[in-house]
Coordinates of C-alpha atoms (C1' of nucleotides) in Angstrom, one line a residue:
Chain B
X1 CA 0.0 0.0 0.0
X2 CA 1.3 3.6 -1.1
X3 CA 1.2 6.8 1.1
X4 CA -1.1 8.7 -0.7
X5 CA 0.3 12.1 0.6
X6 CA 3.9 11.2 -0.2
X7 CA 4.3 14.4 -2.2
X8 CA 2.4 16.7 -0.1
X9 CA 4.7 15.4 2.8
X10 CA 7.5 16.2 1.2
X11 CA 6.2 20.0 0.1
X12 CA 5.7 20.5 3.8
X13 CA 9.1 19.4 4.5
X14 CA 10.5 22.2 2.5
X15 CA 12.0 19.2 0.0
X16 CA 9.6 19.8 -3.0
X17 CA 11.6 22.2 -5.5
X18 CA 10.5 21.4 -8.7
X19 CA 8.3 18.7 -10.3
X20 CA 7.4 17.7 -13.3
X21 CA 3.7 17.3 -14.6
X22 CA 2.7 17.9 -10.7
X23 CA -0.7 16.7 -11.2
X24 CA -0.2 13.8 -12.9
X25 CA 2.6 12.6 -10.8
X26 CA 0.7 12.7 -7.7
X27 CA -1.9 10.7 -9.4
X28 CA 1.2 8.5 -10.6
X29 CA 2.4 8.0 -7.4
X30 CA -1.0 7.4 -5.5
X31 CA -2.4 3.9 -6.6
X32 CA 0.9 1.4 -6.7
X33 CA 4.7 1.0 -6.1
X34 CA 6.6 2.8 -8.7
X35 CA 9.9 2.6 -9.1
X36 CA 12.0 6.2 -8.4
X37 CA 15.4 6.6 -9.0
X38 CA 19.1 9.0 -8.0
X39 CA 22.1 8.6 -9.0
X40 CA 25.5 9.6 -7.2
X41 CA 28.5 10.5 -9.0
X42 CA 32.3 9.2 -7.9
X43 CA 33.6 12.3 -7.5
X44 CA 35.6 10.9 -3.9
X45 CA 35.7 7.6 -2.3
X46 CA 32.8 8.6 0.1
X47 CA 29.4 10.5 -0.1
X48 CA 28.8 13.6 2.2
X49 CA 26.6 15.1 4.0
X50 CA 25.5 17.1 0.5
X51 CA 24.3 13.5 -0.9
X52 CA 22.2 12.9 2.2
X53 CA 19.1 14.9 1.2
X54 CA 18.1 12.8 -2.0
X55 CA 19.8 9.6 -0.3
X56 CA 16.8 10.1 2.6
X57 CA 14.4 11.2 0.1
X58 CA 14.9 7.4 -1.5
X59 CA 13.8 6.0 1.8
X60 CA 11.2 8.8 2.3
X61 CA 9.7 6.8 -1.3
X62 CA 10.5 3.4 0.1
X63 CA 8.7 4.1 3.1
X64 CA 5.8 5.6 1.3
X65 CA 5.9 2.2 -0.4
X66 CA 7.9 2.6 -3.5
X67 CA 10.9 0.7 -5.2
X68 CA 14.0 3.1 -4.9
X69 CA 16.9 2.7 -6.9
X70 CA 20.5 4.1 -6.4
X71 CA 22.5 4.6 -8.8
X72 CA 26.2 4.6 -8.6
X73 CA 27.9 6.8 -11.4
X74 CA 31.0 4.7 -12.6
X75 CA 29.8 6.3 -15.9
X76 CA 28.9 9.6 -15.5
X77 CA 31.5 9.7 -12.7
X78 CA 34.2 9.5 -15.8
X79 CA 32.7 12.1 -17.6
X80 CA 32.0 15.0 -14.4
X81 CA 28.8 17.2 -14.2
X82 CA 28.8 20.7 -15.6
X83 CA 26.1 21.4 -13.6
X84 CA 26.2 25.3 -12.5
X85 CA 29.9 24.4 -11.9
X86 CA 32.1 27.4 -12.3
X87 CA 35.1 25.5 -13.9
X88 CA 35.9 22.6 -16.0
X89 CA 37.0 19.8 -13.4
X90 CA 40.1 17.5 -13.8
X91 CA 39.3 13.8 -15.2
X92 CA 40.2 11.4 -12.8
X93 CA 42.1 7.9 -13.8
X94 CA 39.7 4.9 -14.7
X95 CA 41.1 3.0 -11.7
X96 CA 40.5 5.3 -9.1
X97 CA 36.8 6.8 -10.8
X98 CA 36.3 2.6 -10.6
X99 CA 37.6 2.3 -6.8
X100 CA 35.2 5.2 -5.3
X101 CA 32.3 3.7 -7.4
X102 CA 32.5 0.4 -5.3
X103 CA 32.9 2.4 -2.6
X104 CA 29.6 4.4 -3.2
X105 CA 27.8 1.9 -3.9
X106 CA 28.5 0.0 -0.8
X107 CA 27.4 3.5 1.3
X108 CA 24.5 3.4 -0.8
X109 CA 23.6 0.2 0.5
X110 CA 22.8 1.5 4.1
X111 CA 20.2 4.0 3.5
X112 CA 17.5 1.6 1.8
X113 CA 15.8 -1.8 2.7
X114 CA 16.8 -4.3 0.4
X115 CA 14.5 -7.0 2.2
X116 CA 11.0 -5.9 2.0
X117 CA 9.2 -7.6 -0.9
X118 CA 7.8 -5.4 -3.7
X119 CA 9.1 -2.6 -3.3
X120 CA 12.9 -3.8 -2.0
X121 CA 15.8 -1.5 -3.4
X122 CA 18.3 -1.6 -5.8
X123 CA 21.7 -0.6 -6.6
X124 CA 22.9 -0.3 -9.7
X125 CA 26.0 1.5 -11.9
X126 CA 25.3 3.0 -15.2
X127 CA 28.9 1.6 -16.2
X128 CA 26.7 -1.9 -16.9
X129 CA 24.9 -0.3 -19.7
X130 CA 27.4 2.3 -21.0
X131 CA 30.3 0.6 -21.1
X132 CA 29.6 -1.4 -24.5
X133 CA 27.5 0.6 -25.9
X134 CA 29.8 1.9 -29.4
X135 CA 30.0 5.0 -30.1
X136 CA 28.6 5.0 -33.6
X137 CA 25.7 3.6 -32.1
X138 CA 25.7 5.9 -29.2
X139 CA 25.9 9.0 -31.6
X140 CA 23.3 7.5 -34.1
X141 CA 20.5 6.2 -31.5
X142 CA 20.8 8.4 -28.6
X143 CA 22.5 11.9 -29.9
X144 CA 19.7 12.2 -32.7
X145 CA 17.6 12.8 -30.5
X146 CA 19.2 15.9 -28.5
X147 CA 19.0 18.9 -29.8
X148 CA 22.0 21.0 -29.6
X149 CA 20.4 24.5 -29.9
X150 CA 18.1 23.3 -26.5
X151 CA 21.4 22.0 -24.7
X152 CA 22.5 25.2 -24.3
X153 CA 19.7 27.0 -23.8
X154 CA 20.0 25.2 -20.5
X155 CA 20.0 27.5 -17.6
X156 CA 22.8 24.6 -15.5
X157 CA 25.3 25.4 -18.3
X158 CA 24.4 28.8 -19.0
X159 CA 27.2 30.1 -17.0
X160 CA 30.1 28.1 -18.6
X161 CA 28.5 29.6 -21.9
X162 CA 28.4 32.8 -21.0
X163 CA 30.7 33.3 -18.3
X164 CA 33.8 35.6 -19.6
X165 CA 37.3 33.2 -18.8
X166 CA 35.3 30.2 -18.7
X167 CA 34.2 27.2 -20.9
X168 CA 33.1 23.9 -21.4
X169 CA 34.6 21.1 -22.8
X170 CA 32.8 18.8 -24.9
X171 CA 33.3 16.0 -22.8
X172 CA 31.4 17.6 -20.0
X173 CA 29.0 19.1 -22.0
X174 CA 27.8 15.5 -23.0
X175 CA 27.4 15.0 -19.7
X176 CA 23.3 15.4 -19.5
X177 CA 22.8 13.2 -22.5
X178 CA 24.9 10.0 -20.3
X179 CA 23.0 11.2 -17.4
X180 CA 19.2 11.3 -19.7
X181 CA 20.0 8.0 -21.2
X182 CA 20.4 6.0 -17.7
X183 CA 17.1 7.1 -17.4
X184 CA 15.8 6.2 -20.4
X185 CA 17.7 2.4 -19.7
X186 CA 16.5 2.6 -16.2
X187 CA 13.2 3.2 -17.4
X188 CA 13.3 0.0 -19.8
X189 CA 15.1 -2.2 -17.5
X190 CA 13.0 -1.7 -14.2
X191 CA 10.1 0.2 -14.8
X192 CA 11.5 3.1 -13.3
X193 CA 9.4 6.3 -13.8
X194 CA 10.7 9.1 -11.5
X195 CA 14.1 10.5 -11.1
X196 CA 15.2 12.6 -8.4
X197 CA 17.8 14.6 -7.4
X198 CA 19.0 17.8 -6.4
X199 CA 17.7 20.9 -7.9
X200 CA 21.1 21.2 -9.5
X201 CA 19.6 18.3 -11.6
X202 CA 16.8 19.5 -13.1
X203 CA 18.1 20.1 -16.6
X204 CA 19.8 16.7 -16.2
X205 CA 16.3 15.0 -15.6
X206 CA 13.7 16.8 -17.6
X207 CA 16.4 15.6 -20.4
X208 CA 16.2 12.2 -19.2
X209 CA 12.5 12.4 -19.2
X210 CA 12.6 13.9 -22.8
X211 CA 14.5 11.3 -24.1
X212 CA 13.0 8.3 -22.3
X213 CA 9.4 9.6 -24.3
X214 CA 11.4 9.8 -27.6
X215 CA 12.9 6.0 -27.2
X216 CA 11.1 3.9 -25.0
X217 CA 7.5 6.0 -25.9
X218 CA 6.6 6.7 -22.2
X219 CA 5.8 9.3 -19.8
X220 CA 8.4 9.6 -16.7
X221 CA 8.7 11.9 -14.0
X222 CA 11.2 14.1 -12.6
X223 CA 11.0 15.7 -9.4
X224 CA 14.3 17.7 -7.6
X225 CA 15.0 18.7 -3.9
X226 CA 16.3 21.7 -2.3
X227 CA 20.2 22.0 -2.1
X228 CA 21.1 22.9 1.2
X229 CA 22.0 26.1 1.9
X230 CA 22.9 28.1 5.1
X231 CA 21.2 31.3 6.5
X232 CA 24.7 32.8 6.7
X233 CA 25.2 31.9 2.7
X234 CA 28.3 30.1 3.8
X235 CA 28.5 26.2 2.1
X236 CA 26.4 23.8 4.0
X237 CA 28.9 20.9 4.9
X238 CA 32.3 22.6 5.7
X239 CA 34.1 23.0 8.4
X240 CA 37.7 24.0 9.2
X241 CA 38.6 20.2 8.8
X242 CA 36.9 19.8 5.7
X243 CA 34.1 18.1 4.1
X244 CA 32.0 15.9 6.4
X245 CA 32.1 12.4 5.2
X246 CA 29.7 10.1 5.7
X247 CA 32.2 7.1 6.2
X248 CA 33.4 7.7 9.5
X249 CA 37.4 6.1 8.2
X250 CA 37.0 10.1 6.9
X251 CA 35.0 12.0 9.4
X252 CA 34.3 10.5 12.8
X253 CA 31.2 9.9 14.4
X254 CA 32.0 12.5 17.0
X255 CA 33.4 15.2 14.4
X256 CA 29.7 14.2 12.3
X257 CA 27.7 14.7 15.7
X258 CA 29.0 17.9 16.5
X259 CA 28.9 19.0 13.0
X260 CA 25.5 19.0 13.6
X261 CA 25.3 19.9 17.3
X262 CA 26.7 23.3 15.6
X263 CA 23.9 24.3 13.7
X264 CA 22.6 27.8 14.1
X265 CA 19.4 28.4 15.2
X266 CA 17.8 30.0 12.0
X267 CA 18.6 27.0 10.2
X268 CA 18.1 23.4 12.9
X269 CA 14.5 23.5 12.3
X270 CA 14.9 23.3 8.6
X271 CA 17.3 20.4 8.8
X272 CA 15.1 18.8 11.4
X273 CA 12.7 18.8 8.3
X274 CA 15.5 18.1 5.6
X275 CA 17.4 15.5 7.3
X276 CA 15.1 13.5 9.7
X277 CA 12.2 11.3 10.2
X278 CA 10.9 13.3 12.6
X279 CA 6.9 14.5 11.2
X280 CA 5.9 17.8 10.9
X281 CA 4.4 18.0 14.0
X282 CA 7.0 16.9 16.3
X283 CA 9.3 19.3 14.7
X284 CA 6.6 22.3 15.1
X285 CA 6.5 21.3 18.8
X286 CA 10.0 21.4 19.1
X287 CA 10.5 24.6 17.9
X288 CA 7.7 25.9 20.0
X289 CA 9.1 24.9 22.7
X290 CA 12.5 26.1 22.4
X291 CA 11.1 29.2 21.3
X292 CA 9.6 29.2 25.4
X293 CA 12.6 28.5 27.0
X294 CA 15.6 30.6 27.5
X295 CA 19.2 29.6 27.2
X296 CA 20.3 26.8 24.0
X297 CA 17.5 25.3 22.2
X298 CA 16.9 21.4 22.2
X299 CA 16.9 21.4 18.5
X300 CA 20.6 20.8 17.6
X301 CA 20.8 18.0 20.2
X302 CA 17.8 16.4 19.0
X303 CA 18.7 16.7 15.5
X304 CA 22.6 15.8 15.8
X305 CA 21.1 12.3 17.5
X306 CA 18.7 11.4 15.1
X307 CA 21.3 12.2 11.9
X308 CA 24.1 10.4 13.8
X309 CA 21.9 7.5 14.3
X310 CA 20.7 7.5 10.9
X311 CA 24.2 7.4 9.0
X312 CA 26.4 5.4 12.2
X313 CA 24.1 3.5 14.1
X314 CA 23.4 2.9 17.7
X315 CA 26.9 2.5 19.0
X316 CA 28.3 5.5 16.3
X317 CA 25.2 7.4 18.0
X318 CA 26.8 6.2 21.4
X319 CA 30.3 6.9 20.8
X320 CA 29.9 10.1 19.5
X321 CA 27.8 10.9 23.2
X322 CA 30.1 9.9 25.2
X323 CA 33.0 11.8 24.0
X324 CA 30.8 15.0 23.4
X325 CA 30.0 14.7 27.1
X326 CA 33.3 14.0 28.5
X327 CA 34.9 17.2 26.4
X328 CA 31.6 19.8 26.7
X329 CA 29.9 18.8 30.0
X330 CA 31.7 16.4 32.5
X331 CA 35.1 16.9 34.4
X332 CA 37.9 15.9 32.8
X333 CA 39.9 15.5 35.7
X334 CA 37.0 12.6 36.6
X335 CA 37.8 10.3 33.7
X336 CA 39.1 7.1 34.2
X337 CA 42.1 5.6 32.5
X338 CA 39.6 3.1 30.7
X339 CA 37.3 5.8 29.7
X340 CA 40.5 7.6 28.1
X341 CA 40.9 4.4 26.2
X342 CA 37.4 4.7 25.2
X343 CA 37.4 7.9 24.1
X344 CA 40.4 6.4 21.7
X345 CA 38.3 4.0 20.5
X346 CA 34.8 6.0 20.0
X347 CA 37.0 7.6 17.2
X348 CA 38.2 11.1 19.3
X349 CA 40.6 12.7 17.4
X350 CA 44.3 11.7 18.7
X351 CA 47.4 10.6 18.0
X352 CA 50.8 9.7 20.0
X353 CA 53.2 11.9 20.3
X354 CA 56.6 12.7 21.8
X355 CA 57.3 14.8 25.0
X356 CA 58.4 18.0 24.2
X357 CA 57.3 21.2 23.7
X358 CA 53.6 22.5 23.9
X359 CA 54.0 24.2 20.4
X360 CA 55.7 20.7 19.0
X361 CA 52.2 19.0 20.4
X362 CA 49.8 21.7 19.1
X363 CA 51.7 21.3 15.5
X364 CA 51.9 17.2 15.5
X365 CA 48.5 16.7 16.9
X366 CA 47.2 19.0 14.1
X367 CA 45.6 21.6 16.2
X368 CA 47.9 24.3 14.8
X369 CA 49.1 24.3 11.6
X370 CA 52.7 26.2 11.7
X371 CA 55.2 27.0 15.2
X372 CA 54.0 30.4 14.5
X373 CA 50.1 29.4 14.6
X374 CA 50.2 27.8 18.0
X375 CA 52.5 30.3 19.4
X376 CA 49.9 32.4 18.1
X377 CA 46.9 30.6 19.5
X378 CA 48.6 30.0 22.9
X379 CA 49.2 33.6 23.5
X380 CA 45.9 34.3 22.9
X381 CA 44.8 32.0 25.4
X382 CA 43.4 30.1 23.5
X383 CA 45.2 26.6 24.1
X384 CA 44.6 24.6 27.3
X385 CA 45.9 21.0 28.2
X386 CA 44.0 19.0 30.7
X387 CA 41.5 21.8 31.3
X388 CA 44.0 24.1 32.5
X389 CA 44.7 27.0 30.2
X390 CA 48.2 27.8 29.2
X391 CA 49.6 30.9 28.0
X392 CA 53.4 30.4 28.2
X393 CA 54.6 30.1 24.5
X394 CA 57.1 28.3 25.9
X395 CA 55.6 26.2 28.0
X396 CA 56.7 21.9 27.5
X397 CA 54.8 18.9 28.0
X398 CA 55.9 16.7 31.0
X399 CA 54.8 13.3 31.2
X400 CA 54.8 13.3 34.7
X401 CA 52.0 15.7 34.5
X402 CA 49.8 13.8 32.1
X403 CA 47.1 12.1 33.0
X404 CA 47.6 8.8 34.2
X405 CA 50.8 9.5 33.2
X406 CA 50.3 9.0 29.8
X407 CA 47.1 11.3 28.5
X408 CA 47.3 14.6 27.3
X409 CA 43.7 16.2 26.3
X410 CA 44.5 19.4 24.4
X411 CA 42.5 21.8 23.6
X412 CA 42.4 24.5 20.6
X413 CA 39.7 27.5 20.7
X414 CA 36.7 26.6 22.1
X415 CA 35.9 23.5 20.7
X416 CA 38.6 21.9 19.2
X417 CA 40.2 19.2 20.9
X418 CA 42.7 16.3 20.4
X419 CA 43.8 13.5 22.0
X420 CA 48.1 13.2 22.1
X421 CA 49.1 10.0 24.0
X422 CA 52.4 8.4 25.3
X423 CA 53.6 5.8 22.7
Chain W
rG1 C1' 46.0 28.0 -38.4
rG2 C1' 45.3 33.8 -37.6
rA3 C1' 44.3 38.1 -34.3
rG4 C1' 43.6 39.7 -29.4
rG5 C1' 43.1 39.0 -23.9
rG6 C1' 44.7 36.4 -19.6
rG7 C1' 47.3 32.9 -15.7
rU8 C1' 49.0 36.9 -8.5
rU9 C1' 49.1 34.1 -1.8
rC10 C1' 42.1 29.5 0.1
rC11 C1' 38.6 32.5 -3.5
rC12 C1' 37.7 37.2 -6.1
rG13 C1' 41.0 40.9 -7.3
rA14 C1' 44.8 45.3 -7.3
rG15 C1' 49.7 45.6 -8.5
rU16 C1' 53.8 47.0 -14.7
rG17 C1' 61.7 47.6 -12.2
rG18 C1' 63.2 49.0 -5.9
rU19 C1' 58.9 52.0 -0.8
rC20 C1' 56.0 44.1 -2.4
rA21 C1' 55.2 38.8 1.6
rA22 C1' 52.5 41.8 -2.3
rA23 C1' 46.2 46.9 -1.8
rG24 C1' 41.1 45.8 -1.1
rG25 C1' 37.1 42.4 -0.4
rG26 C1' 35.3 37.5 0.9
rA27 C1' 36.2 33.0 3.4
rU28 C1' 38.7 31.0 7.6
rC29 C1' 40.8 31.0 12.6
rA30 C1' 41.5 33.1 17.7
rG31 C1' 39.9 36.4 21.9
rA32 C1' 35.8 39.2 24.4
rC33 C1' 30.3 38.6 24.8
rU34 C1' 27.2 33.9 24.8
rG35 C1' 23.9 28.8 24.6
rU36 C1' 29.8 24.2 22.0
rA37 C1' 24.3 29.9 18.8
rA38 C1' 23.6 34.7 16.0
rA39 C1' 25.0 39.8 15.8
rU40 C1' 29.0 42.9 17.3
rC41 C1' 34.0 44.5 18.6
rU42 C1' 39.4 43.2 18.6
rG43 C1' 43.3 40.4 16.5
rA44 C1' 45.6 36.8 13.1
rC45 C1' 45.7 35.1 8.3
rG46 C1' 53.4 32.1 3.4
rC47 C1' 57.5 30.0 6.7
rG48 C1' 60.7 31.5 10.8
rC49 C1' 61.4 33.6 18.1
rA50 C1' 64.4 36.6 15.1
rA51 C1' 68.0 37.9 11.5
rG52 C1' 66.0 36.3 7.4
rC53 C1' 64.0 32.7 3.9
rU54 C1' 60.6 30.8 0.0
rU55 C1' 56.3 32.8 -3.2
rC56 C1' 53.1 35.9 -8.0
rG57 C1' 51.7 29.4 -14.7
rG58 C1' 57.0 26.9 -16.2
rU59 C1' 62.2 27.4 -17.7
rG60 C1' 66.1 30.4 -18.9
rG61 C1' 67.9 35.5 -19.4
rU62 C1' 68.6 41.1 -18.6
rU63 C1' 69.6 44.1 -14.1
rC64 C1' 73.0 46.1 -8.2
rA65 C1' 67.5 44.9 -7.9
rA66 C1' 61.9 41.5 -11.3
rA67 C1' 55.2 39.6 -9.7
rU68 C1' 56.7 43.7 -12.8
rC69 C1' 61.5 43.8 -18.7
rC70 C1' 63.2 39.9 -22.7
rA71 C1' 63.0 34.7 -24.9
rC72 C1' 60.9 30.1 -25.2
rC73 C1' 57.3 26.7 -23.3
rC74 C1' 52.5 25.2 -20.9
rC75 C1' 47.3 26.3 -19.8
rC76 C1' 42.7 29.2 -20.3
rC77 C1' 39.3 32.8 -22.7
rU78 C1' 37.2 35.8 -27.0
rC79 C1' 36.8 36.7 -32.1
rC80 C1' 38.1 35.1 -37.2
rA81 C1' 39.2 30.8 -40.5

RNA sequence: GGAGGGGUUCCCGAGUGGUCAAAGGGAUCAGACUGUAAAUCUGACGCGCAAGCUUCGGUGGUUCAAAUCCACCCCCCUCCA
């Protein structure tokens, strides 16, 4: 049985952007299990947290009883979307665009139930049906069928067109007609009448759905979701440290949690409605009460633990508590050697290092990037070890004064913290 | 193939022989204030404690002295063919 108010669900959620044929695809969507498809491009060995909107979305359809599918882009992954990207990007080697496509597919894997009947997932790689395919052929059956003059009319390469010091090659301006004929195979192969994807995407589907009417003869859907964006217009998904990863070999549970812990106010509720399973209703209570009480709002918490849970389990969930709670809220003095080893194993940033310096530590643990940087940083005050601030540039790390002789907990601005242990 | 324009520190972008580690803006980081927010203010922002050292697409050259001049090469853009 379908959830007839799929779509109006996801409208409320803020994750309706654009749709194609609105009327009709409710209708579409209403009576059976239909099969829905996104793909995901190679372009590193992991997906992040920027994938993680159309990756829930899937299991937002499976759980309104349809088939998802993901796609993993060994293809299109070789070729790189132009897709309102400022510059041309570098090709990657077939080895490595190969490598990161297994991997992809195997994070895939997580997000949808591949056990559950009718409408059990599926995970596929558009390399299965591109690979072979000639290119005589390709250009014959598939490229008749595009019409240049409406390829660049298309607002997603617009830019590249237009844009003075840019261009585009002509290997990623072929990109949407690799991306349109997955769906058009897809569409043959399983069924499949709905892509998704993020708004980014849209010229890339509707010419997926164009084409998939001019060869196979049927009507398919396309529907996109919002990219994320902050209320401070900085990138949604950076931090200092980088990108955050969803394998946590990249970006550890406790680095994901507090990503998300972070989140300014004007923009938690949204992600509450982007990124969780939470209804509408709960998340309307939440805000109402934080909006009541005074001091830090429940939201981040709430939404850090269901997004932790969701992408690293239970115990990834767990782990990443217990060192939030040692670092932010408990003593530090009060923690045990074991839970020191803990914390080592919950995936807490550390590493071993050699007795020396403070500024050695604060550049070999990472915390400070140059000598000059942490002499910097500890004359600011902003450096402590332990829980006891230092501001002696000079000062040296004893091991006689670590804990339990062997655990150093330093700590960089307010929230930055590592781990340096006694080899 | 021809003509023109361009490649500057994370990004944008000034800089056309010394006063340039290189204006300005953005991003980022730290401190104060706070709620592990926001806004605001202050400071940092190539490396080095410093003297100084290494940077301005690449390689050579001119010069006491080059991001700035010359030669060749690589890459990008625009127009023409």
């Amino acid at each position: 049985m379908t959830d007839k108010q799929l779509i109006e669900n996801l409208d409320q959620r803020g994750l309706l952007m654009q749709a194609s044929a609105q009327d009709e695809l409710n209708e579409h969507l209403a009576g059976q299990c239909r099969t829905v498809y996104c793909g995901f491009d190679p372009t590193a060995d992991s997906l992040h947290i920027g994938s993680l909107v159309p990756l829930l979305a899937l299991r937002r359809f499976q759980l309104a009883g349809h088939r998802p599918i993901a796609l993993a882009g060994g293809a299109t992954g070789m070729i790189g979307d132009p897709s309102f990207k400022a510059k041309e990007r570098k090709l990657n080697s077939l080895e490595v665009t190969a490598q990161w496509t297994e991997k992809i597919r195997a994070q895939l894997s997580r997000f949808i139930d591949f056990d559950c009947g009718e409408n059990a997932a599926l995970v596929v790689n558009n390399l299965d049906w591109t690979a072979d395919k000639g290119m005589l052929t390709f250009l014959r059956d598939i490229g008749k069928h595009f019409s240049v003059n409406a390829m660049i009319q298309k607002e997603s390469v617009k830019q590249r067109l237009e844009r003075e010091g840019e261009g585009i090659s002509y290997t990623e301006f072929s990109y949407m007609i690799l991306q349109a004929y997955d769906f058009a195979m897809l569409n043959q192969m399983h069924d499949c009448t709905l892509q998704i994807g993020g708004s980014d995407q849209w010229g890339n589907i509707t010419a997926g759905i164009d084409l998939t009417r001019r060869l196979n003869q049927q009507q398919v859907f396309g529907l996109t979701l919002p990219l994320v964006t902050k209320a401070d217009g900085g990138k949604f998904g950076k931090t200092e440290e980088g990108t955050i990863w969803l394998d946590p070999a990249r970006t550890s549970t406790y680095t994901f949690y507090q990503f998300w812990i972070n989140t300014a106010d004007a923009d938690v509720y949204k992600f509450l409605k982007y990124f969780t399973f939470l209804n509408i209703e709960e998340i309307a209570a939440i805000e109402e009460a934080d909006k009541n009480a005074q001091g830090r709002p429940q939201a981040q918490g709430i939404l850090a633990r269901e997004v932790t849970r969701l992408v690293h389990g239970e115990d990834g969930l767990a782990a990443a508590q217990r060192i939030s709670n040692a670092l932010f809220s408990g003593d530090i003095s009060s923690l045990t050697e074991e839970d020191f080893g803990q914390l080592k194993q919950d995936g807490m940033p550390s590493s071993a290092i050699e007795a020396g310096t403070l500024v050695e530590a604060l550049v070999a643990t990472g915390l400070a990037q140059s000598n000059k940087m942490a002499r910097e940083f500890i004359a600011n005050g902003a450096v402590s070890v332990n829980g006891v601030k230092i501001a002696d540039p000079g000062a040296s790390l004893n091991w006689n004064d670590a804990f339990y002789g062997r655990y150093f907990l330093l700590k960089r601005g307010k929230k930055l913290f590592h781990l340096a242990y006694c080899q």
